[in-house]
Amino acid sequence: MSKPLKLGIAGLGTVGTGLLQALDAHADRLAATLGREIRVAAVSARSRDKDRGVRLDGFRWVDDAVALASDREIDVFVELIGGEGGVAAEAVEAALRARKHVVTANKALLARHGVRLARLAEEHGVALNFEAAVAGGIPVIKTIREALLGNEIRRVYGILNGTCNYILTTMQKEGRPFAEVLKEAQARGYAEADPTFDIGGFDTAHKLSLLTSLAFGTEVAFDDIHVEGIEHIAPADIEAADDLGYRIKLLGVALRTPSGIEQRVHPAMVPKHSAIAEVSGVTNCVAIDGDFAGDLLLVGSGAGAKPTASAVASDIGDIARGLVLPPFLVPSGQLMPYVRAMLDRHQGAYYVRLTVYDRPGAMAAIASRMAEQEVSIESIVQRRPRSALPGIGARPVPGSLTPVVLITHETTEEAIRKALAAIERDGKVSETPQMIRIEKL
Ligand SMILES: NC(=O)c1ccc[n+]([C@@H]2O[C@H](COP(=O)([O-])OP(=O)(O)OC[C@H]3O[C@@H](n4cnc5c(N)ncnc54)[C@H](OP(=O)(O)O)[C@@H]3O)[C@@H](O)[C@H]2O)c1
């Protein structure tokens, strides 16, 4: 048996303690499979006294994670602290410079500094592995880097945030509004106290930026992602989607187009009977369209101590086997510059919900604004009229509001945006039109 692979683990929270449990539970099997023992040499976290539900007495404690990163005794630095800068960034950089392999679950760090850190890893002949950073327990990076080598990938997309998927699924199943379901998700520990990062789509965008780079061999371009969250999805949309044969999912989508790469995160309509529509609750999925493999869908747990630890352990296993690959598929010097395809040119069908003042000529005016932009309408439905200003008792206000839902044929983002802006300017609607892209699967 070869000599043990010695780890320094920084961060003993959800993922760090999960990893210690996995390494303990599977110590013999890992050693037998890899031909060498995986040994934890030292650990670091903020508070030494915290009860973490795992035994730490066999491991050397190092207060300073950055010092642990270049510790003489370790071969691999496992960064499980988190955050795009600060100690995590400093420690990972120190480890690479000290020629230590690095395993991290930190998508925020990689979305911001991934290419620079990859270059550093390559210069120093060490691995920078981050399977856990994208979709937790789903082995998507290994799939792209290794299993799909014989493919040109045309599109990669998925449900990459469990919090959003839980909220949307619950809204759909129970017919409850966003704010109420969010509160419940927070109480159950599925959403953070400050949920902005998840529900605003930014967590999905971090993961998508890494998938895009791996799938297309381009530099990581987090700032070039169009990001929309799920805050504005109303029960009316979920209900209309259902009637029209769709589910609403927060998707991260990266697509090759003739004018560049389209990266977008937004709520999208997917056909109700598609496999991706069935991915419910906190479950994640990643779909990859390869030119030879065809369409793959990987489904599993995107977060949590055990699934994430499983991915970290797999990265450690690769290092134990001596497998050191360029972090982003091709050597960082060969990554192509990212060329952004403008979303204005995105082609697709759209769902639109309008709250229309019930006055003569309103519908004709809306149809004419659509026609001006050459947006053709596949279907239009007037749904459940409701009172214009409920609750104002003293002076009844004439007129009422009619919710109108329409589905367009394929058009461009620019055309639909211009048409909706004109409709709003005309004063035919009482609120900003709701627009949701229909994803072609
Ligand atoms: N949780 C998941 O399901 C999941 C899934 C995929 C990826 N990830 C990623 O995994 C990483 C860790 O996430 P987590 O959920 O395990 O976070 P967590 O539970 O908040 O744990 C963070 C750990 O980092 C330690 N820490 C904070 N500042 C430190 C410092 N200056 N020096 C040393 N240690 C420090 C904390 O120490 P104390 O315990 O002493 O406070 C804690 O043990 C993040 O990058 C996250 O994005 C998490």
Tab-separated table of C-alpha atoms and ligand atoms in Angstrom:
chain	number	residue	atom	x	y	z
A	1	MET	CA	0.000	0.000	0.000
A	2	SER	CA	1.283	3.511	-0.871
A	3	LYS	CA	1.848	6.077	1.825
A	4	PRO	CA	-1.240	7.752	3.319
A	5	LEU	CA	-2.684	10.869	1.699
A	6	LYS	CA	-2.755	13.497	4.424
A	7	LEU	CA	-5.505	16.098	4.576
A	8	GLY	CA	-5.758	19.481	6.235
A	9	ILE	CA	-9.442	20.375	6.536
A	10	ALA	CA	-10.427	24.019	7.092
A	11	GLY	CA	-14.078	24.560	7.962
A	12	LEU	CA	-15.972	22.135	10.171
A	13	GLY	CA	-19.538	23.225	9.558
A	14	THR	CA	-22.191	21.310	7.618
A	15	VAL	CA	-19.854	20.041	4.907
A	16	GLY	CA	-16.678	19.728	7.004
A	17	THR	CA	-18.305	17.540	9.657
A	18	GLY	CA	-20.085	15.574	6.910
A	19	LEU	CA	-16.702	14.879	5.354
A	20	LEU	CA	-15.198	13.696	8.653
A	21	GLN	CA	-18.129	11.304	9.041
A	22	ALA	CA	-17.767	9.985	5.482
A	23	LEU	CA	-14.015	9.459	5.856
A	24	ASP	CA	-14.598	7.668	9.144
A	25	ALA	CA	-17.494	5.525	7.907
A	26	HIS	CA	-15.665	4.456	4.754
A	27	ALA	CA	-12.026	4.467	5.894
A	28	ASP	CA	-11.386	0.802	5.109
A	29	ARG	CA	-13.230	0.795	1.819
A	30	LEU	CA	-11.474	3.962	0.645
A	31	ALA	CA	-8.071	2.557	1.590
A	32	ALA	CA	-8.786	-0.718	-0.194
A	33	THR	CA	-10.137	1.017	-3.311
A	34	LEU	CA	-7.492	3.706	-3.550
A	35	GLY	CA	-4.598	1.602	-2.370
A	36	ARG	CA	-3.715	4.113	0.321
A	37	GLU	CA	-5.146	5.422	3.537
A	38	ILE	CA	-6.878	8.829	3.568
A	39	ARG	CA	-5.709	10.390	6.812
A	40	VAL	CA	-6.876	13.652	8.376
A	41	ALA	CA	-3.680	15.279	9.637
A	42	ALA	CA	-5.066	18.579	10.936
A	43	VAL	CA	-8.247	20.634	11.082
A	44	SER	CA	-9.191	24.280	11.479
A	45	ALA	CA	-12.356	26.254	12.212
A	46	ARG	CA	-13.199	29.466	14.024
A	47	SER	CA	-14.190	28.101	17.387
A	48	ARG	CA	-12.241	25.267	18.942
A	49	ASP	CA	-14.752	24.611	21.716
A	50	LYS	CA	-17.886	24.168	19.630
A	51	ASP	CA	-19.604	20.794	19.901
A	52	ARG	CA	-19.795	19.588	16.298
A	53	GLY	CA	-21.152	16.111	16.941
A	54	VAL	CA	-17.944	14.531	15.633
A	55	ARG	CA	-14.758	13.481	17.427
A	56	LEU	CA	-11.824	15.778	16.774
A	57	ASP	CA	-9.438	14.517	19.450
A	58	GLY	CA	-7.359	12.496	16.980
A	59	PHE	CA	-6.589	15.533	14.805
A	60	ARG	CA	-4.120	18.352	15.279
A	61	TRP	CA	-5.956	21.685	15.633
A	62	VAL	CA	-4.607	24.705	13.762
A	63	ASP	CA	-6.175	28.053	14.618
A	64	ASP	CA	-5.139	29.790	11.423
A	65	ALA	CA	-6.610	28.265	8.252
A	66	VAL	CA	-4.038	30.073	6.098
A	67	ALA	CA	-1.209	28.515	8.107
A	68	LEU	CA	-2.847	25.095	7.759
A	69	ALA	CA	-2.956	25.576	3.975
A	70	SER	CA	0.840	25.389	3.717
A	71	ASP	CA	1.401	23.046	6.657
A	72	ARG	CA	4.372	20.751	5.979
A	73	GLU	CA	2.523	17.653	7.048
A	74	ILE	CA	-0.407	17.865	4.607
A	75	ASP	CA	-0.710	16.816	0.943
A	76	VAL	CA	-4.214	18.164	0.345
A	77	PHE	CA	-5.857	21.314	1.657
A	78	VAL	CA	-9.645	20.917	1.884
A	79	GLU	CA	-11.328	24.331	1.992
A	80	LEU	CA	-14.842	24.159	3.453
A	81	ILE	CA	-15.098	27.651	4.923
A	82	GLY	CA	-16.926	29.449	2.110
A	83	GLY	CA	-17.067	33.012	0.813
A	84	GLU	CA	-15.644	34.555	-2.341
A	85	GLY	CA	-12.804	36.327	-0.559
A	86	GLY	CA	-11.350	36.554	2.912
A	87	VAL	CA	-9.782	33.608	4.652
A	88	ALA	CA	-11.013	31.021	2.149
A	89	ALA	CA	-9.413	32.817	-0.810
A	90	GLU	CA	-6.218	33.558	1.081
A	91	ALA	CA	-5.881	29.964	2.278
A	92	VAL	CA	-6.561	28.377	-1.134
A	93	GLU	CA	-3.989	30.629	-2.763
A	94	ALA	CA	-1.441	29.851	-0.028
A	95	ALA	CA	-2.030	26.115	-0.444
A	96	LEU	CA	-1.533	26.194	-4.229
A	97	ARG	CA	1.647	28.262	-3.889
A	98	ALA	CA	2.909	25.711	-1.353
A	99	ARG	CA	2.208	22.944	-3.935
A	100	LYS	CA	-0.634	21.411	-1.956
A	101	HIS	CA	-3.556	19.933	-3.856
A	102	VAL	CA	-6.779	21.782	-3.102
A	103	VAL	CA	-10.323	20.451	-2.806
A	104	THR	CA	-13.057	23.002	-2.258
A	105	ALA	CA	-16.856	23.249	-2.278
A	106	ASN	CA	-16.716	27.021	-2.659
A	107	LYS	CA	-18.641	28.123	-5.765
A	108	ALA	CA	-18.496	31.802	-4.832
A	109	LEU	CA	-14.690	31.756	-4.722
A	110	LEU	CA	-14.399	29.887	-8.032
A	111	ALA	CA	-17.003	32.001	-9.825
A	112	ARG	CA	-14.909	35.066	-9.003
A	113	HIS	CA	-11.330	33.769	-9.028
A	114	GLY	CA	-11.563	30.332	-10.648
A	115	VAL	CA	-9.413	30.944	-13.708
A	116	ARG	CA	-6.645	32.701	-11.760
A	117	LEU	CA	-6.611	29.894	-9.174
A	118	ALA	CA	-6.651	27.252	-11.929
A	119	ARG	CA	-3.593	28.904	-13.486
A	120	LEU	CA	-1.875	28.881	-10.104
A	121	ALA	CA	-2.699	25.190	-9.621
A	122	GLU	CA	-1.359	24.304	-13.080
A	123	GLU	CA	1.824	26.323	-12.553
A	124	HIS	CA	2.463	24.428	-9.338
A	125	GLY	CA	1.500	21.013	-10.716
A	126	VAL	CA	-1.334	20.390	-8.280
A	127	ALA	CA	-5.060	19.700	-8.459
A	128	LEU	CA	-7.841	22.184	-7.799
A	129	ASN	CA	-10.961	20.031	-7.535
A	130	PHE	CA	-14.438	21.394	-6.891
A	131	GLU	CA	-17.055	18.734	-7.591
A	132	ALA	CA	-19.064	19.788	-4.526
A	133	ALA	CA	-19.277	23.413	-5.693
A	134	VAL	CA	-21.864	22.618	-8.381
A	135	ALA	CA	-25.039	20.726	-7.509
A	136	GLY	CA	-23.652	19.154	-4.322
A	137	GLY	CA	-23.907	15.382	-4.524
A	138	ILE	CA	-24.556	15.226	-8.295
A	139	PRO	CA	-21.273	14.255	-10.000
A	140	VAL	CA	-21.671	16.724	-12.848
A	141	ILE	CA	-18.106	18.015	-13.066
A	142	LYS	CA	-16.723	14.501	-13.332
A	143	THR	CA	-19.356	13.770	-15.961
A	144	ILE	CA	-18.356	16.764	-18.087
A	145	ARG	CA	-14.583	16.527	-17.529
A	146	GLU	CA	-14.318	12.779	-18.027
A	147	ALA	CA	-17.406	10.943	-19.215
A	148	LEU	CA	-18.418	13.427	-21.949
A	149	LEU	CA	-14.967	14.017	-23.383
A	150	GLY	CA	-16.083	12.717	-26.779
A	151	ASN	CA	-18.828	15.312	-27.114
A	152	GLU	CA	-19.336	18.874	-28.102
A	153	ILE	CA	-21.772	20.198	-25.546
A	154	ARG	CA	-24.530	22.343	-27.018
A	155	ARG	CA	-26.347	23.279	-23.884
A	156	VAL	CA	-26.121	22.728	-20.156
A	157	TYR	CA	-28.928	23.725	-17.835
A	158	GLY	CA	-30.550	22.738	-14.632
A	159	ILE	CA	-32.248	23.320	-11.349
A	160	LEU	CA	-29.288	24.302	-9.233
A	161	ASN	CA	-30.829	25.753	-6.096
A	162	GLY	CA	-32.836	23.598	-3.712
A	163	THR	CA	-34.357	26.534	-1.840
A	164	CYS	CA	-35.962	27.968	-4.983
A	165	ASN	CA	-37.156	24.591	-6.158
A	166	TYR	CA	-38.684	23.864	-2.765
A	167	ILE	CA	-40.517	27.220	-2.780
A	168	LEU	CA	-41.821	26.868	-6.347
A	169	THR	CA	-42.865	23.248	-5.814
A	170	THR	CA	-44.712	24.102	-2.601
A	171	MET	CA	-46.423	27.110	-4.205
A	172	GLN	CA	-47.579	24.824	-7.004
A	173	LYS	CA	-48.750	21.955	-4.813
A	174	GLU	CA	-50.430	24.042	-2.113
A	175	GLY	CA	-51.497	27.133	-4.052
A	176	ARG	CA	-49.843	29.436	-1.525
A	177	PRO	CA	-48.088	32.774	-2.156
A	178	PHE	CA	-44.333	33.212	-2.359
A	179	ALA	CA	-43.840	35.189	0.891
A	180	GLU	CA	-45.711	32.625	2.976
A	181	VAL	CA	-43.840	29.647	1.539
A	182	LEU	CA	-40.508	31.426	1.948
A	183	LYS	CA	-41.229	31.959	5.649
A	184	GLU	CA	-42.003	28.283	6.047
A	185	ALA	CA	-38.817	27.314	4.173
A	186	GLN	CA	-36.834	29.481	6.581
A	187	ALA	CA	-38.483	27.834	9.581
A	188	ARG	CA	-37.628	24.387	8.178
A	189	GLY	CA	-34.015	25.329	7.503
A	190	TYR	CA	-34.394	25.148	3.694
A	191	ALA	CA	-33.798	28.881	3.319
A	192	GLU	CA	-31.279	31.205	4.974
A	193	ALA	CA	-32.366	34.020	7.301
A	194	ASP	CA	-31.229	36.334	4.495
A	195	PRO	CA	-32.540	34.456	1.467
A	196	THR	CA	-31.564	37.043	-1.179
A	197	PHE	CA	-28.642	35.059	-2.467
A	198	ASP	CA	-30.752	31.977	-3.179
A	199	ILE	CA	-34.084	33.420	-4.255
A	200	GLY	CA	-32.457	36.207	-6.262
A	201	GLY	CA	-30.778	33.580	-8.475
A	202	PHE	CA	-27.181	34.453	-7.542
A	203	ASP	CA	-26.314	31.052	-6.063
A	204	THR	CA	-27.566	29.427	-9.271
A	205	ALA	CA	-25.497	31.918	-11.273
A	206	HIS	CA	-22.304	31.008	-9.390
A	207	LYS	CA	-22.814	27.357	-10.234
A	208	LEU	CA	-23.846	28.070	-13.807
A	209	SER	CA	-20.695	30.119	-14.439
A	210	LEU	CA	-18.575	27.073	-13.542
A	211	LEU	CA	-20.681	24.678	-15.625
A	212	THR	CA	-20.444	27.011	-18.626
A	213	SER	CA	-16.687	27.146	-18.463
A	214	LEU	CA	-16.405	23.371	-18.164
A	215	ALA	CA	-18.926	22.694	-20.910
A	216	PHE	CA	-17.650	25.197	-23.479
A	217	GLY	CA	-13.975	25.618	-22.580
A	218	THR	CA	-14.387	29.355	-22.003
A	219	GLU	CA	-13.222	31.641	-19.221
A	220	VAL	CA	-15.547	31.856	-16.214
A	221	ALA	CA	-17.848	34.830	-16.809
A	222	PHE	CA	-20.059	35.225	-13.767
A	223	ASP	CA	-20.680	38.936	-14.375
A	224	ASP	CA	-22.040	38.218	-17.856
A	225	ILE	CA	-24.954	36.145	-16.602
A	226	HIS	CA	-28.464	37.542	-16.906
A	227	VAL	CA	-29.961	36.890	-13.464
A	228	GLU	CA	-33.605	37.013	-12.371
A	229	GLY	CA	-34.957	35.519	-9.168
A	230	ILE	CA	-38.286	33.967	-8.229
A	231	GLU	CA	-39.612	36.775	-5.999
A	232	HIS	CA	-42.078	38.022	-8.597
A	233	ILE	CA	-43.715	34.654	-9.308
A	234	ALA	CA	-47.358	34.834	-8.218
A	235	PRO	CA	-49.831	32.027	-7.541
A	236	ALA	CA	-51.660	33.291	-10.654
A	237	ASP	CA	-48.614	32.343	-12.761
A	238	ILE	CA	-48.260	28.913	-11.195
A	239	GLU	CA	-51.964	28.272	-11.729
A	240	ALA	CA	-51.941	29.509	-15.333
A	241	ALA	CA	-48.814	27.466	-16.044
A	242	ASP	CA	-50.558	24.372	-14.771
A	243	ASP	CA	-53.610	24.986	-16.954
A	244	LEU	CA	-51.390	25.510	-19.983
A	245	GLY	CA	-49.386	22.336	-19.371
A	246	TYR	CA	-46.283	23.807	-17.745
A	247	ARG	CA	-44.385	23.971	-14.461
A	248	ILE	CA	-42.313	26.980	-13.406
A	249	LYS	CA	-38.705	26.226	-12.407
A	250	LEU	CA	-35.753	28.481	-11.657
A	251	LEU	CA	-33.297	27.389	-14.334
A	252	GLY	CA	-29.669	28.189	-14.988
A	253	VAL	CA	-29.109	27.836	-18.735
A	254	ALA	CA	-25.906	28.050	-20.785
A	255	LEU	CA	-26.305	27.745	-24.516
A	256	ARG	CA	-23.996	27.989	-27.517
A	257	THR	CA	-25.417	30.350	-30.142
A	258	PRO	CA	-23.936	31.619	-33.412
A	259	SER	CA	-23.203	34.982	-31.768
A	260	GLY	CA	-21.669	33.668	-28.543
A	261	ILE	CA	-22.731	32.030	-25.328
A	262	GLU	CA	-26.032	32.789	-23.674
A	263	GLN	CA	-25.934	32.423	-19.888
A	264	ARG	CA	-29.133	33.137	-18.034
A	265	VAL	CA	-30.774	32.400	-14.708
A	266	HIS	CA	-34.514	32.989	-14.496
A	267	PRO	CA	-37.844	31.326	-13.793
A	268	ALA	CA	-38.811	29.319	-16.852
A	269	MET	CA	-41.809	27.343	-18.035
A	270	VAL	CA	-41.043	23.696	-18.745
A	271	PRO	CA	-43.575	21.172	-20.071
A	272	LYS	CA	-45.416	19.568	-17.173
A	273	HIS	CA	-44.624	16.034	-18.316
A	274	SER	CA	-40.907	16.585	-18.951
A	275	ALA	CA	-38.403	14.875	-16.642
A	276	ILE	CA	-37.140	18.235	-15.369
A	277	ALA	CA	-40.670	19.263	-14.343
A	278	GLU	CA	-40.771	16.211	-12.087
A	279	VAL	CA	-37.706	17.369	-10.128
A	280	SER	CA	-39.405	18.678	-7.026
A	281	GLY	CA	-38.659	19.947	-3.527
A	282	VAL	CA	-35.015	20.570	-2.654
A	283	THR	CA	-33.796	18.154	-5.335
A	284	ASN	CA	-31.446	19.498	-8.034
A	285	CYS	CA	-30.781	18.375	-11.581
A	286	VAL	CA	-28.394	19.118	-14.398
A	287	ALA	CA	-29.201	18.450	-18.046
A	288	ILE	CA	-26.408	18.223	-20.595
A	289	ASP	CA	-26.973	18.028	-24.359
A	290	GLY	CA	-23.966	16.401	-26.019
A	291	ASP	CA	-23.691	15.918	-29.782
A	292	PHE	CA	-22.875	12.213	-29.448
A	293	ALA	CA	-24.183	11.227	-26.000
A	294	GLY	CA	-27.510	12.948	-26.630
A	295	ASP	CA	-29.455	14.466	-23.773
A	296	LEU	CA	-28.505	13.492	-20.240
A	297	LEU	CA	-30.298	14.395	-17.035
A	298	LEU	CA	-28.565	13.946	-13.698
A	299	VAL	CA	-30.854	14.247	-10.689
A	300	GLY	CA	-29.946	14.244	-7.002
A	301	SER	CA	-29.285	16.144	-3.811
A	302	GLY	CA	-27.727	19.513	-4.463
A	303	ALA	CA	-26.847	20.287	-0.876
A	304	GLY	CA	-26.656	18.914	2.647
A	305	ALA	CA	-23.882	17.402	4.717
A	306	LYS	CA	-23.865	13.913	3.241
A	307	PRO	CA	-24.308	14.570	-0.511
A	308	THR	CA	-21.787	17.410	-0.444
A	309	ALA	CA	-19.304	15.334	1.550
A	310	SER	CA	-19.725	12.557	-1.007
A	311	ALA	CA	-18.568	14.927	-3.758
A	312	VAL	CA	-15.626	16.190	-1.676
A	313	ALA	CA	-14.570	12.600	-0.956
A	314	SER	CA	-14.639	11.827	-4.686
A	315	ASP	CA	-12.266	14.760	-5.372
A	316	ILE	CA	-9.943	13.509	-2.644
A	317	GLY	CA	-10.082	10.024	-4.167
A	318	ASP	CA	-8.933	11.371	-7.550
A	319	ILE	CA	-5.922	12.975	-5.918
A	320	ALA	CA	-5.128	9.770	-4.051
A	321	ARG	CA	-5.119	7.980	-7.407
A	322	GLY	CA	-2.768	10.563	-8.875
A	323	LEU	CA	-5.354	12.022	-11.256
A	324	VAL	CA	-4.559	15.711	-11.714
A	325	LEU	CA	-6.555	17.383	-14.485
A	326	PRO	CA	-6.747	21.048	-15.501
A	327	PRO	CA	-9.489	22.420	-13.234
A	328	PHE	CA	-11.574	23.746	-16.152
A	329	LEU	CA	-11.159	20.840	-18.577
A	330	VAL	CA	-8.507	22.505	-20.756
A	331	PRO	CA	-5.360	24.199	-19.424
A	332	SER	CA	-6.292	27.689	-18.263
A	333	GLY	CA	-4.101	29.310	-20.955
A	334	GLN	CA	-6.221	27.576	-23.597
A	335	LEU	CA	-9.602	28.645	-22.224
A	336	MET	CA	-11.288	30.743	-24.878
A	337	PRO	CA	-12.313	34.297	-24.102
A	338	TYR	CA	-15.977	34.409	-23.216
A	339	VAL	CA	-18.145	35.966	-25.922
A	340	ARG	CA	-21.521	36.970	-24.576
A	341	ALA	CA	-24.594	36.467	-26.737
A	342	MET	CA	-26.934	39.359	-26.075
A	343	LEU	CA	-30.181	38.290	-24.456
A	344	ASP	CA	-32.083	40.660	-26.759
A	345	ARG	CA	-31.429	38.144	-29.503
A	346	HIS	CA	-32.688	35.190	-27.457
A	347	GLN	CA	-35.305	33.324	-29.451
A	348	GLY	CA	-38.128	31.535	-27.757
A	349	ALA	CA	-41.770	31.503	-26.839
A	350	TYR	CA	-43.036	33.603	-23.933
A	351	TYR	CA	-45.751	33.461	-21.327
A	352	VAL	CA	-47.213	36.876	-20.569
A	353	ARG	CA	-49.710	37.803	-17.867
A	354	LEU	CA	-51.364	41.183	-18.090
A	355	THR	CA	-53.779	42.824	-15.703
A	356	VAL	CA	-55.925	44.706	-18.179
A	357	TYR	CA	-58.381	47.538	-17.502
A	358	ASP	CA	-61.701	46.204	-18.703
A	359	ARG	CA	-62.457	48.970	-21.214
A	360	PRO	CA	-63.553	48.827	-24.823
A	361	GLY	CA	-60.624	48.541	-27.221
A	362	ALA	CA	-58.082	47.425	-24.603
A	363	MET	CA	-57.562	43.970	-26.079
A	364	ALA	CA	-57.356	45.327	-29.609
A	365	ALA	CA	-54.685	47.814	-28.513
A	366	ILE	CA	-52.666	45.035	-26.892
A	367	ALA	CA	-52.920	42.861	-29.994
A	368	SER	CA	-51.822	45.754	-32.152
A	369	ARG	CA	-48.715	46.463	-29.986
A	370	MET	CA	-47.760	42.802	-30.315
A	371	ALA	CA	-48.303	42.917	-34.076
A	372	GLU	CA	-46.111	46.010	-34.407
A	373	GLN	CA	-43.202	43.957	-33.056
A	374	GLU	CA	-44.208	40.958	-35.189
A	375	VAL	CA	-44.964	38.928	-32.090
A	376	SER	CA	-47.595	36.367	-32.989
A	377	ILE	CA	-49.822	34.959	-30.313
A	378	GLU	CA	-50.393	31.244	-29.984
A	379	SER	CA	-53.108	31.454	-27.353
A	380	ILE	CA	-54.840	34.093	-25.288
A	381	VAL	CA	-57.068	33.488	-22.291
A	382	GLN	CA	-58.988	35.896	-20.095
A	383	ARG	CA	-58.875	34.527	-16.576
A	384	ARG	CA	-61.133	35.153	-13.563
A	385	PRO	CA	-62.040	38.852	-13.546
A	386	ARG	CA	-61.593	40.512	-10.170
A	387	SER	CA	-62.523	43.898	-8.722
A	388	ALA	CA	-60.234	46.758	-9.678
A	389	LEU	CA	-59.781	48.234	-6.254
A	390	PRO	CA	-61.187	45.909	-3.613
A	391	GLY	CA	-61.461	47.401	-0.184
A	392	ILE	CA	-62.313	50.946	-1.240
A	393	GLY	CA	-65.832	51.146	0.007
A	394	ALA	CA	-66.774	54.799	0.139
A	395	ARG	CA	-66.598	55.666	-3.560
A	396	PRO	CA	-67.095	52.753	-5.959
A	397	VAL	CA	-64.628	52.978	-8.807
A	398	PRO	CA	-66.011	52.147	-12.249
A	399	GLY	CA	-64.385	49.467	-14.315
A	400	SER	CA	-62.642	46.264	-13.335
A	401	LEU	CA	-59.460	44.409	-14.040
A	402	THR	CA	-59.196	41.319	-16.195
A	403	PRO	CA	-56.186	39.091	-15.913
A	404	VAL	CA	-55.167	38.010	-19.402
A	405	VAL	CA	-52.672	35.269	-20.072
A	406	LEU	CA	-51.101	34.809	-23.454
A	407	ILE	CA	-48.513	32.525	-24.974
A	408	THR	CA	-46.508	33.774	-27.917
A	409	HIS	CA	-45.052	31.851	-30.797
A	410	GLU	CA	-41.273	31.940	-31.035
A	411	THR	CA	-40.026	35.505	-31.140
A	412	THR	CA	-37.043	37.501	-29.897
A	413	GLU	CA	-36.540	38.888	-26.419
A	414	GLU	CA	-36.140	42.334	-27.918
A	415	ALA	CA	-39.516	42.140	-29.681
A	416	ILE	CA	-41.474	40.947	-26.657
A	417	ARG	CA	-39.842	43.506	-24.372
A	418	LYS	CA	-40.642	46.356	-26.771
A	419	ALA	CA	-44.243	45.191	-27.155
A	420	LEU	CA	-44.779	44.926	-23.387
A	421	ALA	CA	-43.175	48.328	-22.768
A	422	ALA	CA	-45.565	49.884	-25.296
A	423	ILE	CA	-48.578	48.165	-23.711
A	424	GLU	CA	-47.564	49.509	-20.315
A	425	ARG	CA	-47.006	53.013	-21.727
A	426	ASP	CA	-50.471	52.945	-23.307
A	427	GLY	CA	-52.015	52.640	-19.837
A	428	LYS	CA	-54.035	49.566	-20.750
A	429	VAL	CA	-52.681	47.558	-17.818
A	430	SER	CA	-52.688	48.264	-14.093
A	431	GLU	CA	-49.281	46.726	-13.331
A	432	THR	CA	-46.030	45.839	-15.048
A	433	PRO	CA	-46.653	42.838	-17.298
A	434	GLN	CA	-45.358	39.498	-16.083
A	435	MET	CA	-43.169	37.751	-18.645
A	436	ILE	CA	-41.736	34.239	-18.275
A	437	ARG	CA	-39.606	32.492	-20.889
A	438	ILE	CA	-40.751	29.091	-22.107
A	439	GLU	CA	-37.716	26.829	-22.283
A	440	LYS	CA	-37.494	24.621	-25.336
A	441	LEU	CA	-36.427	21.178	-24.081
B	1	LIG	N1	-24.030	23.281	3.092
B	1	LIG	C1	-24.191	22.729	1.910
B	1	LIG	O1	-25.128	21.945	1.689
B	1	LIG	C2	-23.222	23.041	0.786
B	1	LIG	C3	-23.430	22.441	-0.467
B	1	LIG	C4	-22.510	22.696	-1.488
B	1	LIG	C5	-21.447	23.540	-1.250
B	1	LIG	N2	-21.310	24.127	-0.021
B	1	LIG	C6	-20.161	25.010	0.181
B	1	LIG	O2	-19.330	24.438	1.181
B	1	LIG	C7	-18.684	25.471	1.914
B	1	LIG	C8	-18.969	25.272	3.406
B	1	LIG	O3	-20.354	25.344	3.600
B	1	LIG	P1	-21.038	24.909	4.984
B	1	LIG	O4	-22.483	24.861	4.718
B	1	LIG	O5	-20.351	23.735	5.546
B	1	LIG	O6	-20.730	26.200	5.874
B	1	LIG	P2	-20.871	26.348	7.460
B	1	LIG	O7	-21.728	25.280	8.005
B	1	LIG	O8	-21.215	27.762	7.710
B	1	LIG	O9	-19.389	26.089	7.971
B	1	LIG	C9	-18.350	26.982	7.742
B	1	LIG	C10	-17.173	26.571	8.579
B	1	LIG	O10	-16.090	27.472	8.325
B	1	LIG	C11	-15.509	27.829	9.554
B	1	LIG	N3	-14.869	29.123	9.446
B	1	LIG	C12	-15.444	30.329	9.272
B	1	LIG	N4	-14.491	31.286	9.254
B	1	LIG	C13	-13.330	30.652	9.443
B	1	LIG	C14	-11.994	31.092	9.553
B	1	LIG	N5	-11.690	32.385	9.478
B	1	LIG	N6	-11.019	30.169	9.756
B	1	LIG	C15	-11.320	28.853	9.855
B	1	LIG	N7	-12.578	28.379	9.748
B	1	LIG	C16	-13.551	29.276	9.554
B	1	LIG	C17	-16.649	27.830	10.562
B	1	LIG	O11	-16.100	27.695	11.847
B	1	LIG	P3	-17.027	27.600	13.172
B	1	LIG	O12	-17.810	26.327	13.004
B	1	LIG	O13	-16.068	27.519	14.288
B	1	LIG	O14	-17.871	28.817	13.169
B	1	LIG	C18	-17.425	26.618	10.086
B	1	LIG	O15	-16.920	25.449	10.692
B	1	LIG	C19	-19.202	26.783	1.324
B	1	LIG	O16	-18.314	27.228	0.332
B	1	LIG	C20	-20.521	26.383	0.696
B	1	LIG	O17	-20.893	27.222	-0.368
B	1	LIG	C21	-22.170	23.877	0.999
